[in-house]
Tab-separated table of C-alpha atoms in Angstrom:
chain	number	residue	atom	x	y	z
Q	1	MET	CA	-43.531	-10.875	-28.997
Q	2	LYS	CA	-42.682	-9.585	-25.525
Q	3	ALA	CA	-41.362	-13.006	-24.547
Q	4	ALA	CA	-39.082	-13.038	-27.604
Q	5	LYS	CA	-37.726	-9.592	-26.796
Q	6	ARG	CA	-37.164	-10.567	-23.191
Q	7	GLY	CA	-35.405	-13.776	-24.229
Q	8	THR	CA	-33.169	-11.839	-26.624
Q	9	LEU	CA	-32.361	-9.329	-23.895
Q	10	TYR	CA	-31.450	-12.086	-21.424
Q	11	LEU	CA	-29.310	-13.776	-24.077
Q	12	LEU	CA	-27.388	-10.574	-24.781
Q	13	LEU	CA	-26.951	-9.918	-21.067
Q	14	GLY	CA	-25.737	-13.479	-20.563
Q	15	LEU	CA	-23.202	-13.106	-23.370
Q	16	GLY	CA	-22.027	-9.833	-21.860
Q	17	VAL	CA	-21.582	-11.442	-18.445
Q	18	LEU	CA	-19.681	-14.327	-20.061
Q	19	VAL	CA	-17.320	-11.947	-21.846
Q	20	VAL	CA	-16.651	-10.016	-18.640
Q	21	ALA	CA	-16.309	-13.118	-16.445
Q	22	THR	CA	-14.057	-15.175	-18.754
Q	23	PRO	CA	-10.758	-13.456	-17.758
Q	24	TYR	CA	-11.564	-13.976	-14.079
Q	25	LEU	CA	-12.483	-17.623	-14.647
Q	26	TRP	CA	-9.219	-18.049	-16.555
Q	27	MET	CA	-7.293	-16.449	-13.684
Q	28	ILE	CA	-8.881	-18.697	-11.061
Q	29	GLY	CA	-8.429	-21.811	-13.183
Q	30	SER	CA	-4.790	-20.972	-13.943
Q	31	ALA	CA	-4.090	-20.551	-10.240
Q	32	PHE	CA	-4.625	-24.319	-9.898
Q	33	LYS	CA	-2.689	-25.340	-13.039
Q	34	ASP	CA	0.959	-26.200	-13.453
Q	35	GLN	CA	3.154	-24.200	-15.838
Q	36	VAL	CA	2.676	-26.671	-18.698
Q	37	GLU	CA	-1.106	-26.705	-18.565
Q	38	ILE	CA	-1.297	-22.898	-18.414
Q	39	PHE	CA	0.213	-22.726	-21.921
Q	40	ALA	CA	-1.546	-25.818	-23.272
Q	41	PHE	CA	-3.433	-25.526	-26.562
Q	42	PRO	CA	-6.335	-25.627	-26.860
Q	43	PRO	CA	-6.670	-23.756	-23.552
Q	44	THR	CA	-8.867	-25.035	-20.749
Q	45	LEU	CA	-10.775	-23.111	-18.095
Q	46	ILE	CA	-11.042	-26.069	-15.692
Q	47	PRO	CA	-7.673	-27.539	-14.569
Q	48	GLN	CA	-7.149	-31.119	-15.726
Q	49	SER	CA	-4.730	-31.857	-12.880
Q	50	PRO	CA	-5.471	-29.354	-10.094
Q	51	THR	CA	-2.549	-28.421	-7.873
Q	52	LEU	CA	-1.960	-26.131	-4.906
Q	53	GLY	CA	1.692	-25.699	-5.829
Q	54	ASN	CA	1.193	-22.121	-7.005
Q	55	PHE	CA	-0.307	-21.091	-3.675
Q	56	SER	CA	2.530	-22.859	-1.861
Q	57	GLN	CA	5.015	-20.883	-3.943
Q	58	VAL	CA	3.294	-17.648	-2.969
Q	59	MET	CA	3.384	-18.556	0.710
Q	60	ASP	CA	7.030	-19.618	0.525
Q	61	ARG	CA	8.323	-16.535	-1.285
Q	62	LEU	CA	6.220	-13.796	0.300
Q	63	PRO	CA	5.090	-13.011	3.877
Q	64	LEU	CA	1.462	-13.213	2.749
Q	65	PRO	CA	-0.204	-12.627	6.174
Q	66	ARG	CA	1.810	-9.425	6.672
Q	67	ILE	CA	1.091	-8.248	3.120
Q	68	ALA	CA	-2.636	-8.913	3.550
Q	69	PHE	CA	-2.597	-7.039	6.866
Q	70	ASN	CA	-0.836	-4.067	5.261
Q	71	SER	CA	-3.398	-3.840	2.466
Q	72	ALA	CA	-6.345	-4.233	4.827
Q	73	PHE	CA	-5.010	-1.732	7.366
Q	74	VAL	CA	-4.173	0.911	4.772
Q	75	SER	CA	-7.431	0.446	2.836
Q	76	LEU	CA	-9.623	0.581	5.947
Q	77	SER	CA	-7.735	3.571	7.344
Q	78	VAL	CA	-8.019	5.522	4.096
Q	79	SER	CA	-11.711	4.608	3.823
Q	80	GLY	CA	-12.452	5.737	7.375
Q	81	LEU	CA	-10.666	9.064	6.961
Q	82	ALA	CA	-12.209	9.688	3.532
Q	83	LEU	CA	-15.697	9.054	4.942
Q	84	PHE	CA	-15.092	11.326	7.931
Q	85	PHE	CA	-13.765	14.268	5.927
Q	86	GLY	CA	-16.174	13.587	3.060
Q	87	ALA	CA	-19.151	13.788	5.415
Q	88	LEU	CA	-17.882	17.033	6.968
Q	89	ALA	CA	-17.157	18.690	3.624
Q	90	GLY	CA	-20.300	17.319	1.989
Q	91	TYR	CA	-22.478	18.728	4.759
Q	92	ALA	CA	-20.781	22.108	4.544
Q	93	PHE	CA	-21.208	22.289	0.774
Q	94	ALA	CA	-24.830	21.144	0.937
Q	95	ARG	CA	-26.200	23.058	3.918
Q	96	LEU	CA	-23.895	25.907	4.940
Q	97	LYS	CA	-23.657	29.215	3.117
Q	98	PHE	CA	-20.223	30.815	2.904
Q	99	ILE	CA	-18.175	32.797	0.422
Q	100	GLY	CA	-16.583	30.674	-2.303
Q	101	ARG	CA	-18.672	27.577	-1.582
Q	102	GLU	CA	-19.339	26.720	-5.225
Q	103	ILE	CA	-15.733	27.411	-6.234
Q	104	LEU	CA	-14.375	25.157	-3.498
Q	105	PHE	CA	-16.810	22.408	-4.424
Q	106	ALA	CA	-15.746	22.701	-8.068
Q	107	LEU	CA	-12.105	22.374	-6.971
Q	108	ALA	CA	-12.995	19.248	-4.980
Q	109	LEU	CA	-14.536	17.756	-8.121
Q	110	PHE	CA	-11.563	18.909	-10.170
Q	111	THR	CA	-9.235	16.737	-8.087
Q	112	MET	CA	-10.925	13.641	-9.552
Q	113	MET	CA	-9.838	14.648	-13.056
Q	114	PHE	CA	-6.098	14.425	-12.390
Q	115	PRO	CA	-4.420	11.093	-13.243
Q	116	ALA	CA	-2.572	9.652	-10.269
Q	117	VAL	CA	0.770	9.618	-12.081
Q	118	LEU	CA	0.595	13.405	-12.536
Q	119	LEU	CA	0.575	13.928	-8.772
Q	120	LEU	CA	3.150	11.252	-7.990
Q	121	ILE	CA	6.262	13.449	-7.836
Q	122	PRO	CA	4.864	16.426	-5.855
Q	123	ARG	CA	3.076	14.037	-3.513
Q	124	PHE	CA	6.266	12.066	-2.921
Q	125	ILE	CA	8.301	15.230	-2.309
Q	126	LEU	CA	5.773	16.368	0.278
Q	127	ILE	CA	5.703	12.998	2.032
Q	128	LYS	CA	9.504	12.818	2.013
Q	129	GLN	CA	9.818	16.279	3.563
Q	130	MET	CA	7.419	15.161	6.278
Q	131	GLY	CA	9.588	12.109	6.961
Q	132	LEU	CA	6.800	9.636	6.183
Q	133	VAL	CA	8.434	7.557	3.441
Q	134	GLY	CA	8.455	3.913	4.459
Q	135	LYS	CA	5.781	4.452	7.112
Q	136	TYR	CA	2.060	3.748	7.293
Q	137	PRO	CA	1.089	7.450	7.399
Q	138	GLY	CA	2.905	7.901	4.095
Q	139	LEU	CA	0.561	5.345	2.543
Q	140	ILE	CA	-2.581	6.698	4.188
Q	141	LEU	CA	-2.518	10.491	4.525
Q	142	PRO	CA	-2.235	11.456	0.812
Q	143	PHE	CA	-5.623	9.817	0.196
Q	144	ALA	CA	-7.393	10.778	3.420
Q	145	VAL	CA	-9.614	13.226	1.507
Q	146	SER	CA	-11.543	11.929	-1.506
Q	147	GLY	CA	-13.252	14.144	-4.076
Q	148	LEU	CA	-15.665	11.317	-4.878
Q	149	SER	CA	-16.635	10.945	-1.226
Q	150	ILE	CA	-17.254	14.682	-0.921
Q	151	PHE	CA	-19.392	14.665	-4.058
Q	152	LEU	CA	-21.546	11.730	-2.971
Q	153	PHE	CA	-22.168	13.127	0.513
Q	154	ARG	CA	-22.902	16.606	-0.799
Q	155	GLN	CA	-25.433	15.322	-3.321
Q	156	PHE	CA	-27.132	13.120	-0.732
Q	157	PHE	CA	-27.292	15.790	1.982
Q	158	ALA	CA	-28.793	18.229	-0.517
Q	159	LEU	CA	-31.775	15.871	-0.900
Q	160	ILE	CA	-32.613	15.755	2.822
Q	161	PRO	CA	-35.322	18.330	3.663
Q	162	GLY	CA	-33.858	21.469	5.188
Q	163	ASP	CA	-36.675	21.581	7.724
Q	164	LEU	CA	-34.965	18.826	9.695
Q	165	ARG	CA	-31.837	20.926	10.097
Q	166	ASP	CA	-33.797	24.088	10.890
Q	167	ALA	CA	-35.825	22.324	13.575
Q	168	ALA	CA	-32.697	20.871	15.149
Q	169	ILE	CA	-30.943	24.250	15.138
Q	170	MET	CA	-33.975	25.877	16.797
Q	171	ASP	CA	-33.839	23.202	19.512
Q	172	GLY	CA	-30.249	24.206	20.266
Q	173	CYS	CA	-28.401	21.571	18.256
Q	174	SER	CA	-25.027	22.570	16.785
Q	175	GLU	CA	-24.093	22.019	13.136
Q	176	LEU	CA	-21.954	19.023	14.097
Q	177	GLY	CA	-24.870	17.706	16.116
Q	178	VAL	CA	-27.132	17.996	13.082
Q	179	LEU	CA	-24.566	16.127	11.004
Q	180	PHE	CA	-23.882	13.266	13.409
Q	181	ARG	CA	-27.338	12.907	14.974
Q	182	ILE	CA	-29.599	13.523	11.974
Q	183	MET	CA	-27.782	13.495	8.649
Q	184	LEU	CA	-25.459	10.515	9.021
Q	185	PRO	CA	-28.100	8.111	10.396
Q	186	LEU	CA	-30.114	8.841	7.244
Q	187	SER	CA	-27.092	8.385	4.974
Q	188	LYS	CA	-26.387	4.668	5.190
Q	189	PRO	CA	-26.551	4.012	1.404
Q	190	VAL	CA	-24.150	6.796	0.443
Q	191	PHE	CA	-21.957	6.029	3.466
Q	192	VAL	CA	-21.539	2.421	2.367
Q	193	THR	CA	-21.139	3.284	-1.313
Q	194	ALA	CA	-18.461	5.924	-0.758
Q	195	GLY	CA	-16.632	3.626	1.640
Q	196	VAL	CA	-16.617	0.706	-0.787
Q	197	PHE	CA	-15.429	2.862	-3.684
Q	198	VAL	CA	-12.572	4.308	-1.643
Q	199	PHE	CA	-11.700	0.890	-0.224
Q	200	MET	CA	-11.531	-0.681	-3.687
Q	201	ASP	CA	-9.421	2.152	-5.101
Q	202	THR	CA	-6.976	1.926	-2.222
Q	203	TRP	CA	-6.844	-1.873	-2.246
Q	204	ASN	CA	-6.088	-1.889	-5.991
Q	205	ASP	CA	-3.527	0.932	-5.903
Q	206	PHE	CA	-0.099	-0.177	-7.075
Q	207	LEU	CA	1.977	2.851	-8.069
Q	208	TRP	CA	1.964	4.823	-4.823
Q	209	PRO	CA	2.583	1.854	-2.464
Q	210	MET	CA	5.405	0.676	-4.726
Q	211	VAL	CA	7.128	4.070	-4.543
Q	212	VAL	CA	6.607	4.680	-0.818
Q	213	THR	CA	7.503	1.152	0.320
Q	214	MET	CA	10.584	0.764	-1.887
Q	215	GLY	CA	13.318	-0.493	0.417
Q	216	HIS	CA	10.734	-1.300	3.095
Q	217	PRO	CA	9.389	-4.783	2.230
Q	218	GLU	CA	7.651	-5.022	5.600
Q	219	LEU	CA	5.115	-2.454	4.291
Q	220	MET	CA	4.476	-4.213	0.971
Q	221	THR	CA	0.824	-4.339	-0.107
Q	222	MET	CA	-0.970	-6.932	-2.214
Q	223	PRO	CA	-0.543	-5.224	-5.632
Q	224	VAL	CA	3.182	-4.790	-4.986
Q	225	GLY	CA	3.400	-8.427	-3.930
Q	226	LEU	CA	1.658	-9.439	-7.150
Q	227	ALA	CA	4.294	-7.593	-9.192
Q	228	PHE	CA	6.983	-9.586	-7.355
Q	229	PHE	CA	6.284	-12.579	-9.620
Q	230	SER	CA	6.733	-10.574	-12.844
Q	231	GLN	CA	10.464	-9.983	-13.090
Q	232	SER	CA	12.700	-8.660	-15.872
Q	233	TYR	CA	13.339	-11.918	-17.700
Q	234	VAL	CA	10.761	-14.337	-16.356
Q	235	THR	CA	7.179	-14.301	-15.153
Q	236	TYR	CA	5.928	-16.997	-12.805
Q	237	TRP	CA	2.465	-17.240	-14.298
Q	238	GLY	CA	1.083	-19.855	-11.950
Q	239	ALA	CA	2.163	-17.959	-8.845
Q	240	SER	CA	0.975	-14.690	-10.403
Q	241	MET	CA	-2.478	-16.147	-11.024
Q	242	ALA	CA	-2.607	-17.546	-7.481
Q	243	MET	CA	-1.606	-14.192	-6.018
Q	244	ALA	CA	-4.095	-12.359	-8.260
Q	245	THR	CA	-6.867	-14.689	-7.100
Q	246	LEU	CA	-6.070	-14.056	-3.443
Q	247	PHE	CA	-5.839	-10.342	-4.205
Q	248	THR	CA	-9.241	-10.238	-5.928
Q	249	VAL	CA	-11.302	-12.249	-3.437
Q	250	PRO	CA	-11.636	-9.548	-0.704
Q	251	VAL	CA	-12.735	-6.899	-3.230
Q	252	VAL	CA	-15.358	-9.209	-4.741
Q	253	VAL	CA	-16.674	-10.166	-1.305
Q	254	VAL	CA	-16.929	-6.535	-0.204
Q	255	TYR	CA	-18.686	-5.526	-3.410
Q	256	LEU	CA	-21.174	-8.410	-3.334
Q	257	PHE	CA	-21.962	-7.788	0.309
Q	258	PHE	CA	-22.762	-4.099	-0.210
Q	259	GLN	CA	-23.985	-4.086	-3.806
Q	260	ARG	CA	-27.628	-3.449	-2.866
Q	261	TYR	CA	-26.668	0.037	-1.680
Q	262	PHE	CA	-24.945	1.073	-4.915
Q	263	VAL	CA	-27.898	1.687	-7.213
Q	264	GLU	CA	-29.888	3.440	-4.497
Q	265	SER	CA	-27.038	5.777	-3.588
Q	266	ILE	CA	-25.979	6.627	-7.133
Q	267	ALA	CA	-29.584	7.219	-8.202
Q	268	LEU	CA	-30.236	9.531	-5.267
Q	269	SER	CA	-26.946	11.427	-5.635
Q	270	GLY	CA	-27.722	12.228	-9.254
Q	271	LEU	CA	-31.180	13.689	-8.670
Q	272	LYS	CA	-30.112	17.159	-7.624
Q	273	GLY	CA	-27.107	19.300	-8.495
């Protein structure tokens, strides 16, 4: 009976994985198909006549190395800043007592509830007044502080016994010393998880880079480059699938490499409010 239930569970999980994976398999397969085979019926997942023409078209029409560098530089910069400020704020909310602490933490969480499009215009006006449109800081600074990062660090730091901090303070350690010498070395799971989440959000962001880099193609990121092949009257599906495949690979690699930290961090961060 248990074996039957387990087999049924594995079957359902396998079907779920197949449903989720099919669009990605279609994307990868279409990246190696010509335009005729992409629209062939019945459709095929595996290319009958594989070709690298779509990737050649991407390389010919876009400065792919520069675009990849832009996305990597912006994503890593945003991730680093979000981790730095998230750790500082998370420690303050978890361990320091000051007036308005709970209200400020609630406001930090509240920032995650706003859709990005709602903040687009005021954010752009601010960046324009600072003279950062068409520059790397204009892509990076608006996302240097992440409500999710603050939440994860705060929840994790709240779980660490307060005796460690008290002992360090009695030995003459400053609050920053407690954070960097004691708290952060113990926070590898949440550090990696917050960094990967922020990296993936930044890497996948399309709307803000499109607005800020308009008229500055040298700052184009991967999502903006992907939209280049979907024009008003025609969509180059083969090139779009090739670009989407190249765009997806780094995110998948990063996630697979750090996935073992995700469950541990999320489970720990949800244990205590």
